[in-house]
Coordinates of C-alpha atoms and ligand atoms in Angstrom, one line a residue:
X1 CA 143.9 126.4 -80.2
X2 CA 142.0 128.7 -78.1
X3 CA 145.2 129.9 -76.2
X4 CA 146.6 131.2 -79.5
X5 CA 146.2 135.1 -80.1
X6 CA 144.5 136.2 -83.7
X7 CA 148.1 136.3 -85.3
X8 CA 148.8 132.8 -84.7
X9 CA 145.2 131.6 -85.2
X10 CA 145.3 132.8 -89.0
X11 CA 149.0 131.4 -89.6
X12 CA 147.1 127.8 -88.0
X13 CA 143.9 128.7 -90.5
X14 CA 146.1 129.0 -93.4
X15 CA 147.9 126.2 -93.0
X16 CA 145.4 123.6 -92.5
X17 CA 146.7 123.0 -89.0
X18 CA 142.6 124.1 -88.0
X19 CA 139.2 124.7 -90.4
X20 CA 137.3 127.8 -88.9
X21 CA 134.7 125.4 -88.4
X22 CA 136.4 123.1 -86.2
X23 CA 137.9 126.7 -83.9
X24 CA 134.6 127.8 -84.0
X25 CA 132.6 124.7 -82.6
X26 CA 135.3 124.6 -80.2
X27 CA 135.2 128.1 -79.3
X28 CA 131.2 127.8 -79.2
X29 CA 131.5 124.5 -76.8
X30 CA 133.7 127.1 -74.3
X31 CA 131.4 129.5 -74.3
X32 CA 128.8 126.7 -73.5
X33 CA 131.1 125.1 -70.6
X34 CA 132.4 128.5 -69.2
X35 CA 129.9 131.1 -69.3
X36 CA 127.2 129.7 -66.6
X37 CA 130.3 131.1 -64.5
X38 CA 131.2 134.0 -66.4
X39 CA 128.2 135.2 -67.7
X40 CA 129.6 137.0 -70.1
X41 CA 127.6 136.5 -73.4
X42 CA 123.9 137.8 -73.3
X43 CA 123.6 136.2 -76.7
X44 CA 125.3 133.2 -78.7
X45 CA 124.7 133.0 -82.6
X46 CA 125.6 129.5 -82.9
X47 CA 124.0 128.8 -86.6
X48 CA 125.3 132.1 -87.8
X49 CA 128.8 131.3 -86.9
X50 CA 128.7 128.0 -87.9
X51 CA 127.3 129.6 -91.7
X52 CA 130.2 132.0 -91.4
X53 CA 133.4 129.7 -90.9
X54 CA 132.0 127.9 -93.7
X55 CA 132.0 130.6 -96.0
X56 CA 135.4 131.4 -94.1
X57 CA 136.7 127.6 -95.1
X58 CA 136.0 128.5 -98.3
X59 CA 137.6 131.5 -98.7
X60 CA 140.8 130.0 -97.0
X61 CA 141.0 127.6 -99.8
X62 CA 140.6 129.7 -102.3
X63 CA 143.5 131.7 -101.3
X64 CA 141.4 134.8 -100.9
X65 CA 141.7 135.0 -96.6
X66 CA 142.7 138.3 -95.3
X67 CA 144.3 138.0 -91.2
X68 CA 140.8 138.2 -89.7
X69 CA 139.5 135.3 -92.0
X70 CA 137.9 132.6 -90.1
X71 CA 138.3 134.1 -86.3
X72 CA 136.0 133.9 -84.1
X73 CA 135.1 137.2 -82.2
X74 CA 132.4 138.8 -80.3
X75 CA 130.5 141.9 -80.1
X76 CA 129.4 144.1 -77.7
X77 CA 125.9 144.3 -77.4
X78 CA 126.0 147.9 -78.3
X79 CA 126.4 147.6 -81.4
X80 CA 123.4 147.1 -83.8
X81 CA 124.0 143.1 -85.6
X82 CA 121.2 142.6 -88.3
X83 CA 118.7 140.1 -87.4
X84 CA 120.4 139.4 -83.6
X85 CA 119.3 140.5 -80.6
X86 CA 121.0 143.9 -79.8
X87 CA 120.1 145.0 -75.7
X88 CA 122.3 147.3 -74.5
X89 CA 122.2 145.7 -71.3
X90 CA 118.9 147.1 -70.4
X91 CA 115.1 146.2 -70.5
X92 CA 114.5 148.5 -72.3
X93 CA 115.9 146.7 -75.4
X94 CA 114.6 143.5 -74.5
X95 CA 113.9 141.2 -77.5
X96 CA 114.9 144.0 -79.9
X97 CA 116.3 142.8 -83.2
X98 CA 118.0 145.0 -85.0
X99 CA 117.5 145.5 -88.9
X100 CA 120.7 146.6 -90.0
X101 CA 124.5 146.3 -88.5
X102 CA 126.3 148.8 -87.4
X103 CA 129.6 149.6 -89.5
X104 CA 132.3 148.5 -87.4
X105 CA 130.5 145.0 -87.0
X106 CA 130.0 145.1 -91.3
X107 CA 133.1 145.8 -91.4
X108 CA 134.7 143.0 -89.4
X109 CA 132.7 141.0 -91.4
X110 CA 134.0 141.8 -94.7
X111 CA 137.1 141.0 -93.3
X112 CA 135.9 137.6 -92.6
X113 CA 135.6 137.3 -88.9
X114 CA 133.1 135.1 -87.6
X115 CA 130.8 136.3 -84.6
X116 CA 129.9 134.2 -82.0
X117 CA 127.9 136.4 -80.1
X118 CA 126.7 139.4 -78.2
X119 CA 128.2 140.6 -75.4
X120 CA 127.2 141.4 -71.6
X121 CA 127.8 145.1 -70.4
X122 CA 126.4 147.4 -68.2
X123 CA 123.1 148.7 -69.1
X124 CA 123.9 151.5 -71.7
X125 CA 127.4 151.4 -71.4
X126 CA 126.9 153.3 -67.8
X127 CA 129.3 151.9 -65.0
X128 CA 133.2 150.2 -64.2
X129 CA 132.1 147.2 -63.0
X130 CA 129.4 145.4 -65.4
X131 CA 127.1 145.4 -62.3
X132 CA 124.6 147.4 -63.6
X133 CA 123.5 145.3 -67.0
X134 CA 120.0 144.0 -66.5
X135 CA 121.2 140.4 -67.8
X136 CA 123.5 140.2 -64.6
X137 CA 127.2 140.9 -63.3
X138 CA 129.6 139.2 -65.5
X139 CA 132.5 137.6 -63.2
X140 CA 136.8 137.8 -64.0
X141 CA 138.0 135.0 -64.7
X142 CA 141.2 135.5 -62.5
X143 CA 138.6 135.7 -59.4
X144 CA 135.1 134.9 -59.6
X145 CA 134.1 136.8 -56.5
X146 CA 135.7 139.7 -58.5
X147 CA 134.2 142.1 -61.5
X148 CA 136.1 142.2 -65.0
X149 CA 135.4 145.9 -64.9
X150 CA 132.9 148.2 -67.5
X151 CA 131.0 148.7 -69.1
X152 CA 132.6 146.4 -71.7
X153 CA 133.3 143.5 -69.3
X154 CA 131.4 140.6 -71.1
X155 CA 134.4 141.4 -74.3
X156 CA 137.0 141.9 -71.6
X157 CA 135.5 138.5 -69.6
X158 CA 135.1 136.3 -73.1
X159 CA 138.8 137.5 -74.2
X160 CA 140.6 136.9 -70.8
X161 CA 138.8 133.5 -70.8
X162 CA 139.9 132.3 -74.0
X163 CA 135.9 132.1 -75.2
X164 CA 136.7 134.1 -78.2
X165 CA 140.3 135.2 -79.9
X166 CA 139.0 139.0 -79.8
X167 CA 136.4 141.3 -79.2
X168 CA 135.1 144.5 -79.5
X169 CA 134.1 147.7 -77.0
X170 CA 133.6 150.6 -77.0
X171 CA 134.8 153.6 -74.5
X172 CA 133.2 157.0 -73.1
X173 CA 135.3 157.5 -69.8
X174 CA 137.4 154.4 -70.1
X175 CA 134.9 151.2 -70.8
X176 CA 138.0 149.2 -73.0
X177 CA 140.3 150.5 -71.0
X178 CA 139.7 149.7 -67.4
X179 CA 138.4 146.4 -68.5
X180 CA 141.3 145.1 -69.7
X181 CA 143.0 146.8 -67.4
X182 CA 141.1 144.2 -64.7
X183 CA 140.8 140.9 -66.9
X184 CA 144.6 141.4 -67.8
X185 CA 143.8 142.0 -71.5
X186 CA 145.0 144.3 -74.5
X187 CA 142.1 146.9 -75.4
X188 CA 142.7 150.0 -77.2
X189 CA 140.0 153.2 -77.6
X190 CA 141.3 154.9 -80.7
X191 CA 141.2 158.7 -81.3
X192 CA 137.2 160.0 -81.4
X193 CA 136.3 159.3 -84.9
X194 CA 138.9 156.7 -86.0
X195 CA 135.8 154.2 -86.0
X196 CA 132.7 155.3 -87.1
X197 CA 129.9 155.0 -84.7
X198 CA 126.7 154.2 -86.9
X199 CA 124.9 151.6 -85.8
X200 CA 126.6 151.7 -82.3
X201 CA 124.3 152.8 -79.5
X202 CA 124.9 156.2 -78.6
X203 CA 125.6 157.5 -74.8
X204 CA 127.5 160.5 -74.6
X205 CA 128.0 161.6 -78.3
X206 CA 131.0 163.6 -78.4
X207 CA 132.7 161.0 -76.0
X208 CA 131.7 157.7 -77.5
X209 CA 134.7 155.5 -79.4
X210 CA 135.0 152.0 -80.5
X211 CA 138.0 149.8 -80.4
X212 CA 139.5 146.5 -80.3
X213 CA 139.7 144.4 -77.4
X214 CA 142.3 141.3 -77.5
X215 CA 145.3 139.3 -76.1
X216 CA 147.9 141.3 -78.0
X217 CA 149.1 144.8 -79.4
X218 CA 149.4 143.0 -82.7
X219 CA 146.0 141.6 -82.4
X220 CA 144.2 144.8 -81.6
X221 CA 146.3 146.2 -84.7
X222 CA 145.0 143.6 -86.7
X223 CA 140.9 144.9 -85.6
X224 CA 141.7 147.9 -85.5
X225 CA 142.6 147.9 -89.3
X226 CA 139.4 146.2 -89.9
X227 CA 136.9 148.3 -87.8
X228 CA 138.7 152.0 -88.8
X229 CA 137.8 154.3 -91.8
X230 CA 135.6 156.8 -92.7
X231 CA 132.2 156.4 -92.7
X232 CA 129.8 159.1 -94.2
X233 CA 126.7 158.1 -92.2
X234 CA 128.7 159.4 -89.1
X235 CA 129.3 163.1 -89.6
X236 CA 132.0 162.5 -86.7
X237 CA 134.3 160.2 -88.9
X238 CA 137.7 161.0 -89.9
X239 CA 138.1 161.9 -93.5
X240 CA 141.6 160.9 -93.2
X241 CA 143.3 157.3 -94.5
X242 CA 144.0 154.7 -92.5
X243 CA 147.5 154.4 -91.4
X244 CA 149.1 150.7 -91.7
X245 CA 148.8 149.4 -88.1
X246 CA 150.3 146.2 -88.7
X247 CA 153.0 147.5 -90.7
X248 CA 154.5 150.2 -88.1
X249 CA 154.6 147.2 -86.0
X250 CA 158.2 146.7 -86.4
X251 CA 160.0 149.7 -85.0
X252 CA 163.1 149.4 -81.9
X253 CA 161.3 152.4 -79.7
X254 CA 165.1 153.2 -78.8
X255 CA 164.7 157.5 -78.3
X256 CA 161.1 157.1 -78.1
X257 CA 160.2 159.7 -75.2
X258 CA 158.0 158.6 -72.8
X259 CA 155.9 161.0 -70.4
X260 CA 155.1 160.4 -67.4
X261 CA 152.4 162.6 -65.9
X262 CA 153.5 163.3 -62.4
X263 CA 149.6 164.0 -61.0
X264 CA 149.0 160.3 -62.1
X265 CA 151.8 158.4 -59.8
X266 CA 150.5 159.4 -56.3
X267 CA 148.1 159.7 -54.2
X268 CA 144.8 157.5 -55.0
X269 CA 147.1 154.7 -56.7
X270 CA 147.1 151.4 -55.1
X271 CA 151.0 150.9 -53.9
X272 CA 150.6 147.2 -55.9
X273 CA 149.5 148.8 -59.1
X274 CA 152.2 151.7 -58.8
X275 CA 154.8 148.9 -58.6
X276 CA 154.3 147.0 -61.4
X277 CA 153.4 150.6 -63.7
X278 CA 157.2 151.3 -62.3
X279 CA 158.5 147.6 -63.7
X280 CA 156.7 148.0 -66.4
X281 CA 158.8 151.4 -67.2
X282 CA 162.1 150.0 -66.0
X283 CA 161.2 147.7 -69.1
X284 CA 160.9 150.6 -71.6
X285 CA 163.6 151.9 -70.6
X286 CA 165.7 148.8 -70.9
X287 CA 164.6 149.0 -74.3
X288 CA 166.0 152.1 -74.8
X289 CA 162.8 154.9 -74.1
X290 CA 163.9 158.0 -72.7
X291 CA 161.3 158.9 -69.2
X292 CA 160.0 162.3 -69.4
X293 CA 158.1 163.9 -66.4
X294 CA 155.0 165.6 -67.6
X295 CA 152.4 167.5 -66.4
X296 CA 148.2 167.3 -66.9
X297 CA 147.3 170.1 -64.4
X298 CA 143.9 169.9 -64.8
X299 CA 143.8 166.5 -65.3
X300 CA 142.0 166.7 -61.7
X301 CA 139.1 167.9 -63.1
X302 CA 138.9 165.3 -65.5
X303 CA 135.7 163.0 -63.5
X304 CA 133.5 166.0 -62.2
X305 CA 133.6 167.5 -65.7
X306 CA 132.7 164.6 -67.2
X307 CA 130.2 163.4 -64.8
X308 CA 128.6 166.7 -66.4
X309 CA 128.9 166.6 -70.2
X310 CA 128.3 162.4 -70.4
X311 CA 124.6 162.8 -68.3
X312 CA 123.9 165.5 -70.0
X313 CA 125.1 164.0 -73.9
X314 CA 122.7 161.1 -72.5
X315 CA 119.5 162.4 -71.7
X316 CA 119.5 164.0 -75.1
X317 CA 120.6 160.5 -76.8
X318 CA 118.1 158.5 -74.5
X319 CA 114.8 160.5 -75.1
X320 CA 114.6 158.4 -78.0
X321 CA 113.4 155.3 -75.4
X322 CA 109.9 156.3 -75.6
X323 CA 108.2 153.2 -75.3
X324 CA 106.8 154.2 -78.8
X325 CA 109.3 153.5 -81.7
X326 CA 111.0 150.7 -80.2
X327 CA 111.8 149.1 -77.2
X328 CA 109.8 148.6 -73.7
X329 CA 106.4 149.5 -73.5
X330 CA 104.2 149.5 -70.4
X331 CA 101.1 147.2 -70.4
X332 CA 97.3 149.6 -70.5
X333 CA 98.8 152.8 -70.7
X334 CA 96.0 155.5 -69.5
X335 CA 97.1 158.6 -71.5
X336 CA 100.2 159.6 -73.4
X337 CA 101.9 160.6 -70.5
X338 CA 101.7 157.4 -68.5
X339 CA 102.7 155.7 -71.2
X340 CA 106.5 157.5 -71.8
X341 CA 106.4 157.8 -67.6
X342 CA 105.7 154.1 -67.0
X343 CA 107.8 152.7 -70.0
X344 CA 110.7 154.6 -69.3
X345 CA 110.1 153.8 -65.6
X346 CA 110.1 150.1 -65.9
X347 CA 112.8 150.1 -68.6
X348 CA 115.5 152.0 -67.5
X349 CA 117.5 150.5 -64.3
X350 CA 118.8 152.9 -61.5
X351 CA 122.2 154.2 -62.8
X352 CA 120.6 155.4 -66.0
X353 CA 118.0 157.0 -64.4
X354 CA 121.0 158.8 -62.3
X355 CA 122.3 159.7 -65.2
X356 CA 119.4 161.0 -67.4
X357 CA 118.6 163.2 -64.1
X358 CA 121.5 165.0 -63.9
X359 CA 122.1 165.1 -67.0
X360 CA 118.6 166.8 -67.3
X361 CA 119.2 169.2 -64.7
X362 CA 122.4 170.3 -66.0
X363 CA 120.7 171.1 -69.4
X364 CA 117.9 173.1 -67.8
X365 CA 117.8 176.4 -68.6
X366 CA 118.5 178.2 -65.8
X367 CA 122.1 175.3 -65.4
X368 CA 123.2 175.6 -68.4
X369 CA 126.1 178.1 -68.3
X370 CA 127.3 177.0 -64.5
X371 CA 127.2 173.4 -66.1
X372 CA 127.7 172.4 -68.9
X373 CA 128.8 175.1 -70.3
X374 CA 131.5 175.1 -68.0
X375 CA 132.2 171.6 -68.0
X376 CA 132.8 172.1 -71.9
X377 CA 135.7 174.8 -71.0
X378 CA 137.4 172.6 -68.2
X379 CA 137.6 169.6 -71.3
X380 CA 139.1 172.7 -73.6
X381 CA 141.2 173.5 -70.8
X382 CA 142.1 169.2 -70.5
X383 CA 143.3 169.1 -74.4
X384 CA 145.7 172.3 -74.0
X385 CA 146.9 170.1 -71.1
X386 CA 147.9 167.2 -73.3
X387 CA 148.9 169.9 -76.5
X388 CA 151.9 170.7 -74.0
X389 CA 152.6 167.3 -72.7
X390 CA 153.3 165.9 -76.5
X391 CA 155.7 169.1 -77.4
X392 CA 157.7 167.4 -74.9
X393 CA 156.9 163.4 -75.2
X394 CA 155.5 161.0 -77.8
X395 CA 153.6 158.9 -75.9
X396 CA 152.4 159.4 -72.0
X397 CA 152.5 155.8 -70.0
X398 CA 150.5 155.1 -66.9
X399 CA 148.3 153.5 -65.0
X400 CA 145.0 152.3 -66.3
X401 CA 142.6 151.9 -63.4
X402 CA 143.9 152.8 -59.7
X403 CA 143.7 149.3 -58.2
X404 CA 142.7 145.6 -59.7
X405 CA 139.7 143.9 -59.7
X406 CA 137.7 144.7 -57.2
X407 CA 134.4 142.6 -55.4
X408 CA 131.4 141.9 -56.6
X409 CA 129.1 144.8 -54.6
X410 CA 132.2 146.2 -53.5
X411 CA 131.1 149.9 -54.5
X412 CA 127.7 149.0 -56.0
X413 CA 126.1 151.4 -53.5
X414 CA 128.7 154.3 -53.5
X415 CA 128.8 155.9 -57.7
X416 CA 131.7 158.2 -56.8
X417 CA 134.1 155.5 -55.8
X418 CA 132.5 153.7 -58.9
X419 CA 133.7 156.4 -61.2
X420 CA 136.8 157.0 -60.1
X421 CA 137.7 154.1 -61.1
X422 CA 137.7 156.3 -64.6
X423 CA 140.5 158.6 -62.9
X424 CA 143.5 158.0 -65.1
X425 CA 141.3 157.4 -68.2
X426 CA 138.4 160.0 -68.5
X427 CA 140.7 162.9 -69.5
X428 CA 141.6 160.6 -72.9
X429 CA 137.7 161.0 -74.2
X430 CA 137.7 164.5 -73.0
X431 CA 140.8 165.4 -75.5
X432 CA 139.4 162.9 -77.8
X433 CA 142.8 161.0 -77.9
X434 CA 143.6 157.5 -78.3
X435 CA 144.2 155.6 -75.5
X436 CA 145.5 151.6 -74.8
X437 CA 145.8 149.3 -71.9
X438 CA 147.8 146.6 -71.9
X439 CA 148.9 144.0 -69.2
X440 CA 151.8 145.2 -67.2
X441 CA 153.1 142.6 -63.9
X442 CA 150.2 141.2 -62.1
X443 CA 150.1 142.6 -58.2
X444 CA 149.1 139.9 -55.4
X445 CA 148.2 137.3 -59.2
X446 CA 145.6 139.9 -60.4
X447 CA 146.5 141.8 -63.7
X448 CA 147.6 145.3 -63.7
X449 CA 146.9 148.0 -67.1
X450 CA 149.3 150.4 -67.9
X451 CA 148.1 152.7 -70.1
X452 CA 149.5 154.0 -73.3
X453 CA 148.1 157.8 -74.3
X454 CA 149.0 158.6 -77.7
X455 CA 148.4 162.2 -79.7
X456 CA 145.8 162.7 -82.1
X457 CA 145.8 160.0 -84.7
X458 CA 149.0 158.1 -83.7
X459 CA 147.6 154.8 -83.0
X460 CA 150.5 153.3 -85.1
X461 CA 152.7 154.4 -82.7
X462 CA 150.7 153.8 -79.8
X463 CA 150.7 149.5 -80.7
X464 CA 154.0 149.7 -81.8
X465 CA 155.4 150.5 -78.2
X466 CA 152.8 148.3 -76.8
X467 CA 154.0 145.6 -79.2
X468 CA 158.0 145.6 -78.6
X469 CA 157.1 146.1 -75.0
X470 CA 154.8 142.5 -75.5
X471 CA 157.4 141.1 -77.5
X472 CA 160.0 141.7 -74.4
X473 CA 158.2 139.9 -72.1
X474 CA 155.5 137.9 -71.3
X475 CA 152.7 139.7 -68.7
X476 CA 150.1 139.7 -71.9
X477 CA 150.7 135.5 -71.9
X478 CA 149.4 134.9 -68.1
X479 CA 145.8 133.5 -68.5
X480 CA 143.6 132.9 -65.7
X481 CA 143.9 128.9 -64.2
X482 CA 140.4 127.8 -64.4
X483 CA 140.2 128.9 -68.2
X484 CA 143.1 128.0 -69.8
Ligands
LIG1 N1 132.6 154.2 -66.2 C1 132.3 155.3 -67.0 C2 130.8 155.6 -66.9 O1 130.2 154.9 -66.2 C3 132.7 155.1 -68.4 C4 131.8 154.2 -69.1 C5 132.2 154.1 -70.6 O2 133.3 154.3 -71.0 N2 131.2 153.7 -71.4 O3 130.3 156.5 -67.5

């Protein structure tokens, strides 16, 4: 059962082939037998689950399930889960329980998923790698010398190794992305505001999406019509319906016009990666998509711009870590002072202190205009960039990450070749567009993401391609040996 994607699980669920209960004391006794490898749960909610696939059981027999009813899925621990454990990946949130849950996790529940867990990610969503959560690197399943990729690599590590059916993430530069990108999963960021982020732990607010993260395009339709909708406790959310994901599933993508972005097929991309991107188009076009060259000019600009706006969005979102309200404090503080400067100190690991430093500094008055005000004008300059592309193409495929998995400490102790691994993805969250990676051919047996860059809004479109391309072969069916 645990190889079958969310679509089959609920035809197996409705049938009486499987009770949630049974699929969710199995899936629970995986996590148990794989993740002393994988470590990629920071929390299991064993009882919980359990109480849900019963309430799930019953719902199923009273003919009253909805696609999502009885699956078990996981959360990133970024988002808030009422009466769980919610860390961020840091010390800082140690032992913090939330008291409410944030609205994508209600709403999943309303649709009747059950949630086995929390999730391991780097520590407040800050890295490509999952290296930097204080809980530990979570391993990829395809290698365990290797990382599954960040910051949402305990979702992307749990899906990959058939621990959970789905699970969700959420994406700043490319943290769905370039995870599934690594852990040859399906993971899509939608447009900025499709899902709302209360309740989700903020790191760079103008940047910040949620999104499905799963073994299909039809899966991550299937979340993605759960976790969408407005929400009026975010003043970011779309005021706009929800368009039928699962319906627009069916469409031939014959005269679909597919951009290519000349800057992102040269230099920089591994020649393995650039291979299988180019089978994976030869496919599209089989299936009757027209290849379009287009252009992102300022694309280039893309990391150093956003290694501006995201440190500075987070030392604003982070000064609430005061060692007062919530979260670490220091033992015998002397003063005021010493207590902020030693909590913060002691709570926050080295990356986030990076960040919250530059971001700091480019925020300071006399910065501000060579900064971040600039940096804002480059991302302006980024969506006019992407405005022209779609005149001439509907949807722009690439790759997702510029090489596959890559060692554990690998680039630990170098953060620029750390965040380019957010090259071909960054430029997505600057637009605010919707982005998706999906498994093309695997290069030397690791997985390989193209990505899929839609226009404002057109996630529809964006799973549809993904889906016919899924349904014309099968690179999204390879699983890794030892977890299958
Ligand atoms: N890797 C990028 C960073 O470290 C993006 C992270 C993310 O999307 N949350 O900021």
């Amino acid at each position: 059962m645990h190889n079958k994607t969310i679509a089959e699980l609920s035809i197996a669920l409705r049938d009486g082939q499987v009770s949630s209960t049974e699929l969710t004391t199995q899936m629970l006794q995986r996590v148990k037998t794989h993740d002393a490898t994988l470590n990629s749960f920071v929390t299991v909610t064993e009882d919980l689950a359990l109480a849900q696939a019963r309430a799930a059981d019953e719902r199923i027999a009273a003919g009253a399930a909805g696609p999502l009813t009885g699956i078990p899925i996981a959360h990133k621990d970024i988002f808030c889960t009422l009466d769980v454990r919610t860390s961020c990946g840091s010390r800082m949130l140690e032992g913090f329980v939330s008291p409410y849950d944030a609205t994508v996790v209600a709403n999943l529940q309303r649709a009747g998923a059950v949630m086995l867990g929390k999730t391991n990610m780097d520590e407040f969503a800050m890295g490509s790698s999952n290296e930097t959560s204080y809980y530990g690197p979570v391993r990829n399943p395809w290698d365990t010398e290797t990382v599954p990729g960040g910051s949402s690599g305990g979702s992307a590590a749990a899906v990959a190794a058939r621990l959970c059916a789905a699970a969700t993430g959420t994406d700043t530069g490319g943290s769905i992305r370039q995870p599934a990108a690594l852990t040859g999963i399906t993971g899509l960021k939608p447009t900025y505001g499709r899902c709302s982020r209360w309740g989700m732990i903020a790191f760079a607010s103008s940047l910040d999406q949620a999104g499905p993260m799963t073994r299909s395009a039809e899966d991550a339709a299937l979340m993605l019509a759960a976790m969408a909708g407005f929400d009026e406790r975010d003043s970011t959310s779309a005021q706009r319906p929800v368009d039928d994901y699962v319906g627009a599933l069916g469409s031939p993508i014959k005269g679909v016009r597919i951009g290519i972005v000349k800057e992102f097929m040269g230099e920089g991309l591994d020649a393995g990666v650039g291979a299988s991107v180019s089978a994976a188009l030869d496919e599209l076009t089989r299936l009757g998509a027209e290849l379009v060259e287009v252009s992102l000019p300022n694309a280039g600009l893309s990391v150093p711009a956003y290694y501006v706006v995201a440190p500075a969005e987070c030392s604003s979102n982070l000064a609430r870590f005061d060692g007062v309200r919530y979260g670490h404090r220091c033992t015998d503080p002397k003063d005021l002072e010493d207590l902020y400067k030693r909590s913060r100190s002691e709570g926050f690991g080295a990356e986030v202190k990076r960040r919250i430093m530059i971001g700091t500094y480019a925020l300071s008055a006399g910065y501000y205009d060579a900064y971040y005000l600039k940096a804002q004008k480059v991302r302006q300059l980024i969506a006019d960039d992407f405005r022209r592309a779609f005149a001439a193409c509907d949807v722009i495929v690439g790759p997702t990450a510029p090489g596959t998995a890559f060692r554990l400490g690998e680039k630990a102790d170098d953060p620029v070749s750390m965040y380019l691994q957010d090259i071909y993805t960054i430029a997505v969250n600057l637009a605010g567009l919707p982005g998706m990676s999906i498994p093309a051919p695997a290069s030397d047996g690791m997985p390989v993401g193209l990505q899929l860059i839609g226009n404002y809004f057109d996630e529809a479109r964006l799973l549809n391609v993904a889906h016919q391309l899924q349904l014309a072969t099968d690179w999204h069916r390879q699983a890794p040996a030892d977890f299958v």
